[in-house]
Amino acid sequence: MRSDDRIEAALARAVALGEVGVQVAAYLGGELIVDAWTGAADERDGRAVDGDTLFPVFSVSKALVATAIQVQCERGLVDLDEPIATYWPEYGQHGKEAVTVRQVLTHRAGVPHMPRDLDAAGLADRDAITAWLTGVEPLHPPGERSMYHSISFGHILGEVITRTDPSHRPYDRFLREELCLPLGADDVWDVLPAEHEPRVARLTWGANPPTRAPMTGVPLLSMPPEIRPDADRWNDPRFRSASIPAAGAVMSARAGARFFSMLANGGEFGGRRYVSADRLLALTTPRPGADEFDEVYQGPTWVGTGGFWLGGASPPADPLLGPSTQVLAHAGVGGSMGWADLATGLAVVITHNRMFLGAEPGAEPFVPLADAVRAVAGVD
């Protein structure tokens, strides 16, 4: 286990603050420098976390989608400022004719909504969801407001990837064959095979479950009731056997950090180039209206022009990400996080199974862990 006293102390603190099972892994310049874990993968039987435990990471999944889109851009198959309808003609109706790829990536397309009755079974029906998305109208003129595309982000962009792939592979196969397997990030999954299900950590709200208000308005349109992230609900294996590009990935921290390491190394890993360094660096520019109130997220979302979360001063950046302004990241509801620092070559993923909805300053379970990783890497 690649760890040291600073990592172990930070993990112990996280458990003291209520965490149940945690993994953290980091690559620096393509070398695994941190690979540590603690706690229980399943509180019911005491099954311990190890380095191969898989964790649901919710919207960390969006970083995988954004990376896949950049691969297609690098190949000349996608232009972020082209309408979605350029690649998916049926989408260009009902006011969506001018919605661009970049507007979906940056949550400014006005199409965050999903079918109100969508459930775990419905998420497996890609054709039905695709057909539904072609018929919706934007909730606002594209480009004018910020509405976090909780689930639609992945289905819209995943369809663009499929339509522009010469082999027309579904998103989960494209991700697996073009990125995860070549990178050696074998334990990053969009669709989890049934034989790996016993390795998945069980989600929990911990000893003090939060009181959650009912969702209403635009947030409810974005995240229908039967798919709202919840520890008990998302322990259902159907959420892992379906392709949910924006929110359904499972991974080990070790595999996730290897994936993000390609980004941290300027788009190259293992002697193979996936995306140009200049292309990635351009994505660290904040999107238009990055500091605006988001009507779904219910706060500002510090997002770059390519759909990744950004680092820098906090606020507006997440304090886990540190001060670098060359960070590409994404968090998942409940607290998981993955990031790549293009300035230092450091890539980090934190996975866990105790979901929480935020913490008071000074009581964040993972900020000291992220600081410990940067100290080990010598970039603090």
CSV table of N, CA, C and O in Angstrom, one decimal, residues 194-291:
chain,number,residue,atom,x,y,z
A,194,ALA,N,-22.1,-8.2,-14.2
A,194,ALA,CA,-22.7,-8.8,-13.0
A,194,ALA,C,-21.7,-9.5,-12.2
A,194,ALA,O,-21.8,-9.5,-10.9
A,195,GLU,N,-20.6,-10.1,-12.8
A,195,GLU,CA,-19.7,-10.8,-12.0
A,195,GLU,C,-18.8,-9.9,-11.0
A,195,GLU,O,-18.2,-10.4,-10.1
A,196,HIS,N,-18.8,-8.6,-11.3
A,196,HIS,CA,-18.1,-7.7,-10.4
A,196,HIS,C,-18.9,-7.1,-9.3
A,196,HIS,O,-18.4,-6.4,-8.5
A,197,GLU,N,-20.2,-7.4,-9.4
A,197,GLU,CA,-21.1,-6.8,-8.4
A,197,GLU,C,-20.7,-7.0,-6.9
A,197,GLU,O,-20.8,-6.1,-6.1
A,198,PRO,N,-20.2,-8.2,-6.6
A,198,PRO,CA,-19.8,-8.4,-5.2
A,198,PRO,C,-18.7,-7.5,-4.7
A,198,PRO,O,-18.5,-7.4,-3.5
A,199,ARG,N,-18.0,-6.9,-5.6
A,199,ARG,CA,-16.9,-6.0,-5.2
A,199,ARG,C,-17.3,-4.6,-4.9
A,199,ARG,O,-16.5,-3.8,-4.4
A,200,VAL,N,-18.6,-4.3,-5.1
A,200,VAL,CA,-19.1,-2.9,-5.0
A,200,VAL,C,-19.4,-2.6,-3.5
A,200,VAL,O,-20.0,-3.4,-2.8
A,201,ALA,N,-18.9,-1.4,-3.0
A,201,ALA,CA,-19.2,-1.0,-1.7
A,201,ALA,C,-20.6,-0.6,-1.6
A,201,ALA,O,-21.2,0.0,-2.5
A,202,ARG,N,-21.2,-0.8,-0.4
A,202,ARG,CA,-22.6,-0.5,-0.2
A,202,ARG,C,-22.7,1.0,0.3
A,202,ARG,O,-22.1,1.3,1.3
A,203,LEU,N,-23.5,1.7,-0.4
A,203,LEU,CA,-23.7,3.1,0.0
A,203,LEU,C,-24.5,3.2,1.3
A,203,LEU,O,-25.4,2.4,1.6
A,204,THR,N,-24.2,4.3,2.0
A,204,THR,CA,-24.9,4.5,3.3
A,204,THR,C,-24.9,6.0,3.6
A,204,THR,O,-24.1,6.8,3.0
A,205,TRP,N,-25.9,6.5,4.4
A,205,TRP,CA,-25.9,7.9,4.8
A,205,TRP,C,-25.1,8.0,6.1
A,205,TRP,O,-25.0,9.1,6.7
A,206,GLY,N,-24.6,6.9,6.7
A,206,GLY,CA,-23.8,7.0,7.9
A,206,GLY,C,-24.7,7.0,9.1
A,206,GLY,O,-25.9,6.8,9.1
A,207,ALA,N,-24.1,7.3,10.2
A,207,ALA,CA,-24.8,7.3,11.5
A,207,ALA,C,-25.8,8.4,11.7
A,207,ALA,O,-26.7,8.3,12.5
A,208,ASN,N,-25.6,9.5,11.0
A,208,ASN,CA,-26.5,10.6,11.1
A,208,ASN,C,-27.0,11.1,9.8
A,208,ASN,O,-26.6,12.0,9.2
A,209,PRO,N,-28.0,10.3,9.3
A,209,PRO,CA,-28.6,10.7,7.9
A,209,PRO,C,-29.1,12.1,7.9
A,209,PRO,O,-29.7,12.5,8.9
A,210,PRO,N,-28.9,12.8,6.8
A,210,PRO,CA,-29.4,14.2,6.7
A,210,PRO,C,-30.9,14.2,6.5
A,210,PRO,O,-31.4,13.3,6.0
A,211,THR,N,-31.5,15.3,6.8
A,211,THR,CA,-32.9,15.6,6.4
A,211,THR,C,-32.9,16.2,5.0
A,211,THR,O,-32.3,17.2,4.8
A,212,ARG,N,-33.6,15.5,4.1
A,212,ARG,CA,-33.5,15.9,2.7
A,212,ARG,C,-34.9,16.5,2.4
A,212,ARG,O,-35.9,15.8,2.5
A,213,ALA,N,-34.9,17.7,1.9
A,213,ALA,CA,-36.2,18.3,1.5
A,213,ALA,C,-36.7,17.8,0.2
A,213,ALA,O,-35.8,17.4,-0.6
A,214,PRO,N,-38.0,17.7,0.0
A,214,PRO,CA,-38.5,17.2,-1.3
A,214,PRO,C,-38.0,18.1,-2.4
A,214,PRO,O,-37.9,19.3,-2.2
A,215,MET,N,-37.6,17.5,-3.6
A,215,MET,CA,-37.2,18.3,-4.7
A,215,MET,C,-38.4,18.9,-5.4
A,215,MET,O,-39.5,18.2,-5.5
A,216,THR,N,-38.4,20.1,-5.9
A,216,THR,CA,-39.5,20.7,-6.6
A,216,THR,C,-38.9,21.5,-7.8
A,216,THR,O,-37.7,21.7,-7.9
A,217,GLY,N,-39.7,22.0,-8.6
A,217,GLY,CA,-39.3,22.9,-9.7
A,217,GLY,C,-38.3,22.3,-10.7
A,217,GLY,O,-38.4,21.1,-11.0
A,218,VAL,N,-37.4,23.1,-11.1
A,218,VAL,CA,-36.4,22.7,-12.1
A,218,VAL,C,-35.5,21.5,-11.5
A,218,VAL,O,-35.2,20.6,-12.3
A,219,PRO,N,-35.1,21.6,-10.3
A,219,PRO,CA,-34.3,20.4,-9.8
A,219,PRO,C,-35.0,19.1,-10.0
A,219,PRO,O,-34.4,18.1,-10.3
A,220,LEU,N,-36.3,19.1,-9.7
A,220,LEU,CA,-37.1,17.8,-9.9
A,220,LEU,C,-37.2,17.4,-11.4
A,220,LEU,O,-37.1,16.2,-11.7
A,221,LEU,N,-37.2,18.4,-12.3
A,221,LEU,CA,-37.2,18.1,-13.7
A,221,LEU,C,-35.9,17.4,-14.1
A,221,LEU,O,-35.9,16.5,-15.0
A,222,SER,N,-34.8,17.9,-13.5
A,222,SER,CA,-33.5,17.4,-13.8
A,222,SER,C,-33.2,16.0,-13.2
A,222,SER,O,-32.5,15.2,-13.8
A,223,MET,N,-33.8,15.8,-12.1
A,223,MET,CA,-33.6,14.5,-11.3
A,223,MET,C,-34.9,13.9,-10.8
A,223,MET,O,-35.3,14.2,-9.7
A,224,PRO,N,-35.6,13.2,-11.7
A,224,PRO,CA,-36.9,12.6,-11.3
A,224,PRO,C,-36.8,11.8,-10.0
A,224,PRO,O,-35.8,11.3,-9.7
A,225,PRO,N,-38.0,11.7,-9.3
A,225,PRO,CA,-37.9,11.2,-7.9
A,225,PRO,C,-37.3,9.8,-7.8
A,225,PRO,O,-36.6,9.5,-6.9
A,226,GLU,N,-37.6,8.9,-8.8
A,226,GLU,CA,-37.2,7.5,-8.7
A,226,GLU,C,-35.7,7.3,-9.0
A,226,GLU,O,-35.2,6.2,-8.9
A,227,ILE,N,-35.0,8.3,-9.5
A,227,ILE,CA,-33.6,8.2,-9.7
A,227,ILE,C,-32.8,9.2,-8.9
A,227,ILE,O,-31.6,9.3,-9.1
A,228,ARG,N,-33.4,9.9,-8.0
A,228,ARG,CA,-32.7,10.9,-7.2
A,228,ARG,C,-31.6,10.1,-6.4
A,228,ARG,O,-31.9,9.1,-5.8
A,229,PRO,N,-30.4,10.6,-6.4
A,229,PRO,CA,-29.3,9.9,-5.7
A,229,PRO,C,-29.7,9.7,-4.2
A,229,PRO,O,-29.9,10.7,-3.5
A,230,ASP,N,-29.7,8.5,-3.8
A,230,ASP,CA,-30.0,8.1,-2.4
A,230,ASP,C,-29.3,6.8,-2.1
A,230,ASP,O,-29.2,6.0,-3.0
A,231,ALA,N,-28.8,6.7,-0.9
A,231,ALA,CA,-27.9,5.6,-0.6
A,231,ALA,C,-28.7,4.3,-0.8
A,231,ALA,O,-28.2,3.3,-1.5
A,232,ASP,N,-29.9,4.2,-0.3
A,232,ASP,CA,-30.6,2.9,-0.4
A,232,ASP,C,-31.0,2.7,-1.8
A,232,ASP,O,-30.9,1.5,-2.3
A,233,ARG,N,-31.6,3.7,-2.5
A,233,ARG,CA,-32.0,3.5,-3.9
A,233,ARG,C,-30.9,3.1,-4.8
A,233,ARG,O,-31.0,2.1,-5.6
A,234,TRP,N,-29.8,3.7,-4.7
A,234,TRP,CA,-28.7,3.5,-5.6
A,234,TRP,C,-27.8,2.3,-5.3
A,234,TRP,O,-26.9,1.9,-6.0
A,235,ASN,N,-28.2,1.6,-4.2
A,235,ASN,CA,-27.6,0.3,-4.0
A,235,ASN,C,-28.2,-0.8,-4.9
A,235,ASN,O,-27.7,-1.9,-4.9
A,236,ASP,N,-29.3,-0.5,-5.6
A,236,ASP,CA,-29.9,-1.4,-6.5
A,236,ASP,C,-29.0,-1.7,-7.7
A,236,ASP,O,-28.5,-0.7,-8.4
A,237,PRO,N,-28.6,-2.9,-7.9
A,237,PRO,CA,-27.6,-3.2,-9.0
A,237,PRO,C,-28.1,-2.7,-10.4
A,237,PRO,O,-27.3,-2.6,-11.3
A,238,ARG,N,-29.4,-2.4,-10.6
A,238,ARG,CA,-29.8,-2.0,-11.9
A,238,ARG,C,-29.2,-0.6,-12.3
A,238,ARG,O,-29.1,-0.3,-13.4
A,239,PHE,N,-28.8,0.2,-11.3
A,239,PHE,CA,-28.2,1.4,-11.6
A,239,PHE,C,-26.7,1.2,-12.1
A,239,PHE,O,-26.1,2.1,-12.6
A,240,ARG,N,-26.2,0.0,-11.9
A,240,ARG,CA,-24.9,-0.3,-12.4
A,240,ARG,C,-24.9,-1.1,-13.7
A,240,ARG,O,-23.9,-1.1,-14.4
A,241,SER,N,-26.0,-1.8,-13.9
A,241,SER,CA,-26.0,-2.6,-15.1
A,241,SER,C,-26.5,-1.8,-16.3
A,241,SER,O,-26.4,-2.2,-17.5
A,242,ALA,N,-27.1,-0.6,-16.1
A,242,ALA,CA,-27.5,0.3,-17.1
A,242,ALA,C,-26.4,1.3,-17.4
A,242,ALA,O,-25.6,1.6,-16.6
A,243,SER,N,-26.4,1.8,-18.7
A,243,SER,CA,-25.5,2.9,-19.0
A,243,SER,C,-26.1,4.2,-18.6
A,243,SER,O,-27.1,4.6,-19.2
A,244,ILE,N,-25.5,4.9,-17.6
A,244,ILE,CA,-25.9,6.2,-17.1
A,244,ILE,C,-24.7,7.1,-17.2
A,244,ILE,O,-24.0,7.3,-16.2
A,245,PRO,N,-24.4,7.6,-18.4
A,245,PRO,CA,-23.1,8.2,-18.6
A,245,PRO,C,-22.8,9.4,-17.7
A,245,PRO,O,-21.6,9.6,-17.3
A,246,ALA,N,-23.8,10.1,-17.2
A,246,ALA,CA,-23.6,11.3,-16.4
A,246,ALA,C,-23.4,11.0,-14.9
A,246,ALA,O,-23.0,11.8,-14.2
A,247,ALA,N,-23.8,9.8,-14.5
A,247,ALA,CA,-23.9,9.6,-13.1
A,247,ALA,C,-23.7,8.1,-12.6
A,247,ALA,O,-23.7,7.9,-11.4
A,248,GLY,N,-23.5,7.2,-13.5
A,248,GLY,CA,-23.5,5.8,-13.2
A,248,GLY,C,-22.2,5.1,-13.1
A,248,GLY,O,-22.2,3.9,-12.8
A,249,ALA,N,-21.1,5.8,-13.2
A,249,ALA,CA,-19.8,5.1,-13.2
A,249,ALA,C,-19.5,4.5,-11.8
A,249,ALA,O,-19.9,5.1,-10.8
A,250,VAL,N,-18.8,3.4,-11.8
A,250,VAL,CA,-18.2,2.8,-10.6
A,250,VAL,C,-16.7,2.6,-10.9
A,250,VAL,O,-16.3,2.4,-12.0
A,251,MET,N,-15.9,2.8,-9.9
A,251,MET,CA,-14.5,2.7,-10.0
A,251,MET,C,-13.8,2.4,-8.7
A,251,MET,O,-14.4,2.7,-7.7
A,252,SER,N,-12.6,1.9,-8.8
A,252,SER,CA,-11.7,2.0,-7.7
A,252,SER,C,-10.9,3.3,-7.8
A,252,SER,O,-10.7,3.9,-8.9
A,253,ALA,N,-10.5,3.9,-6.6
A,253,ALA,CA,-9.7,5.1,-6.7
A,253,ALA,C,-8.4,4.9,-7.5
A,253,ALA,O,-8.0,5.8,-8.3
A,254,ARG,N,-7.8,3.8,-7.4
A,254,ARG,CA,-6.6,3.5,-8.1
A,254,ARG,C,-6.8,3.6,-9.7
A,254,ARG,O,-6.0,4.2,-10.4
A,255,ALA,N,-7.9,2.9,-10.1
A,255,ALA,CA,-8.2,3.0,-11.6
A,255,ALA,C,-8.6,4.4,-12.0
A,255,ALA,O,-8.2,4.9,-13.1
A,256,GLY,N,-9.4,5.0,-11.2
A,256,GLY,CA,-9.8,6.4,-11.5
A,256,GLY,C,-8.7,7.4,-11.6
A,256,GLY,O,-8.6,8.2,-12.5
A,257,ALA,N,-7.7,7.2,-10.7
A,257,ALA,CA,-6.5,8.1,-10.7
A,257,ALA,C,-5.7,7.9,-11.9
A,257,ALA,O,-5.1,8.8,-12.5
A,258,ARG,N,-5.6,6.6,-12.4
A,258,ARG,CA,-4.9,6.3,-13.6
A,258,ARG,C,-5.6,7.0,-14.8
A,258,ARG,O,-4.9,7.5,-15.7
A,259,PHE,N,-6.9,7.0,-14.8
A,259,PHE,CA,-7.6,7.6,-15.9
A,259,PHE,C,-7.3,9.1,-15.9
A,259,PHE,O,-7.0,9.7,-16.9
A,260,PHE,N,-7.5,9.8,-14.7
A,260,PHE,CA,-7.2,11.2,-14.6
A,260,PHE,C,-5.7,11.5,-14.9
A,260,PHE,O,-5.4,12.7,-15.3
A,261,SER,N,-4.8,10.6,-14.7
A,261,SER,CA,-3.4,10.8,-14.9
A,261,SER,C,-3.1,11.2,-16.4
A,261,SER,O,-2.2,12.0,-16.7
A,262,MET,N,-3.9,10.6,-17.3
A,262,MET,CA,-3.7,11.0,-18.7
A,262,MET,C,-4.0,12.4,-18.9
A,262,MET,O,-3.2,13.1,-19.6
A,263,LEU,N,-5.0,13.0,-18.2
A,263,LEU,CA,-5.3,14.4,-18.3
A,263,LEU,C,-4.2,15.2,-17.7
A,263,LEU,O,-3.8,16.2,-18.2
A,264,ALA,N,-3.8,14.8,-16.5
A,264,ALA,CA,-2.7,15.5,-15.8
A,264,ALA,C,-1.4,15.6,-16.5
A,264,ALA,O,-0.7,16.5,-16.4
A,265,ASN,N,-1.2,14.6,-17.4
A,265,ASN,CA,0.0,14.5,-18.2
A,265,ASN,C,-0.1,15.1,-19.5
A,265,ASN,O,0.6,14.8,-20.5
A,266,GLY,N,-1.1,16.1,-19.6
A,266,GLY,CA,-1.3,16.8,-20.9
A,266,GLY,C,-1.9,16.0,-22.0
A,266,GLY,O,-1.6,16.3,-23.2
A,267,GLY,N,-2.6,14.9,-21.7
A,267,GLY,CA,-3.3,14.2,-22.7
A,267,GLY,C,-2.5,13.0,-23.2
A,267,GLY,O,-2.9,12.3,-24.1
A,268,GLU,N,-1.4,12.6,-22.5
A,268,GLU,CA,-0.6,11.5,-22.9
A,268,GLU,C,-0.4,10.6,-21.8
A,268,GLU,O,-0.2,11.0,-20.6
A,269,PHE,N,-0.3,9.3,-22.1
A,269,PHE,CA,-0.1,8.3,-21.0
A,269,PHE,C,0.4,7.0,-21.7
A,269,PHE,O,-0.1,6.6,-22.7
A,270,GLY,N,1.5,6.5,-21.1
A,270,GLY,CA,2.0,5.2,-21.6
A,270,GLY,C,2.6,5.3,-23.0
A,270,GLY,O,2.5,4.3,-23.7
A,271,GLY,N,3.1,6.5,-23.4
A,271,GLY,CA,3.6,6.7,-24.7
A,271,GLY,C,2.5,6.9,-25.8
A,271,GLY,O,2.9,7.0,-27.0
A,272,ARG,N,1.3,7.0,-25.4
A,272,ARG,CA,0.2,7.2,-26.4
A,272,ARG,C,-0.5,8.6,-26.1
A,272,ARG,O,-0.7,8.9,-25.0
A,273,ARG,N,-0.7,9.3,-27.2
A,273,ARG,CA,-1.4,10.6,-27.0
A,273,ARG,C,-2.9,10.4,-27.3
A,273,ARG,O,-3.3,9.9,-28.3
A,274,TYR,N,-3.7,10.9,-26.4
A,274,TYR,CA,-5.2,10.9,-26.5
A,274,TYR,C,-5.8,12.2,-26.9
A,274,TYR,O,-6.7,12.3,-27.7
A,275,VAL,N,-5.2,13.3,-26.3
A,275,VAL,CA,-5.7,14.6,-26.5
A,275,VAL,C,-4.5,15.6,-26.4
A,275,VAL,O,-3.6,15.3,-25.6
A,276,SER,N,-4.5,16.6,-27.2
A,276,SER,CA,-3.4,17.6,-27.2
A,276,SER,C,-3.3,18.3,-25.9
A,276,SER,O,-4.4,18.7,-25.3
A,277,ALA,N,-2.1,18.7,-25.4
A,277,ALA,CA,-2.0,19.5,-24.2
A,277,ALA,C,-2.6,20.8,-24.3
A,277,ALA,O,-3.3,21.3,-23.4
A,278,ASP,N,-2.5,21.5,-25.5
A,278,ASP,CA,-3.1,22.8,-25.7
A,278,ASP,C,-4.7,22.7,-25.6
A,278,ASP,O,-5.3,23.6,-25.1
A,279,ARG,N,-5.2,21.6,-26.1
A,279,ARG,CA,-6.7,21.5,-26.1
A,279,ARG,C,-7.1,21.4,-24.6
A,279,ARG,O,-8.1,22.0,-24.2
A,280,LEU,N,-6.4,20.6,-23.8
A,280,LEU,CA,-6.8,20.4,-22.4
A,280,LEU,C,-6.6,21.7,-21.7
A,280,LEU,O,-7.5,22.1,-20.8
A,281,LEU,N,-5.5,22.4,-21.9
A,281,LEU,CA,-5.3,23.7,-21.2
A,281,LEU,C,-6.4,24.7,-21.5
A,281,LEU,O,-6.8,25.4,-20.6
A,282,ALA,N,-6.9,24.7,-22.7
A,282,ALA,CA,-8.0,25.6,-23.0
A,282,ALA,C,-9.2,25.4,-22.2
A,282,ALA,O,-10.0,26.3,-22.0
A,283,LEU,N,-9.4,24.1,-21.8
A,283,LEU,CA,-10.6,23.8,-21.0
A,283,LEU,C,-10.5,24.3,-19.6
A,283,LEU,O,-11.6,24.2,-18.9
A,284,THR,N,-9.4,24.8,-19.1
A,284,THR,CA,-9.3,25.4,-17.8
A,284,THR,C,-9.9,26.8,-17.7
A,284,THR,O,-9.9,27.5,-16.7
A,285,THR,N,-10.3,27.3,-18.8
A,285,THR,CA,-11.0,28.7,-18.9
A,285,THR,C,-12.4,28.6,-18.4
A,285,THR,O,-13.1,27.7,-18.8
A,286,PRO,N,-12.8,29.4,-17.4
A,286,PRO,CA,-14.2,29.3,-16.9
A,286,PRO,C,-15.2,29.6,-18.1
A,286,PRO,O,-14.9,30.4,-19.0
A,287,ARG,N,-16.3,28.9,-18.0
A,287,ARG,CA,-17.3,29.1,-19.0
A,287,ARG,C,-18.0,30.5,-18.8
A,287,ARG,O,-17.8,31.1,-17.7
A,288,PRO,N,-18.7,30.9,-19.8
A,288,PRO,CA,-19.5,32.2,-19.6
A,288,PRO,C,-20.4,32.0,-18.5
A,288,PRO,O,-21.1,30.9,-18.4
A,289,GLY,N,-20.5,32.9,-17.6
A,289,GLY,CA,-21.5,32.9,-16.5
A,289,GLY,C,-21.1,31.8,-15.4
A,289,GLY,O,-22.0,31.3,-14.8
A,290,ALA,N,-19.8,31.5,-15.3
A,290,ALA,CA,-19.4,30.5,-14.4
A,290,ALA,C,-19.7,30.8,-12.9
A,290,ALA,O,-19.8,29.9,-12.1
A,291,ASP,N,-19.9,32.1,-12.6
A,291,ASP,CA,-20.2,32.4,-11.2
A,291,ASP,C,-21.7,32.7,-11.0
A,291,ASP,O,-22.2,33.1,-9.9
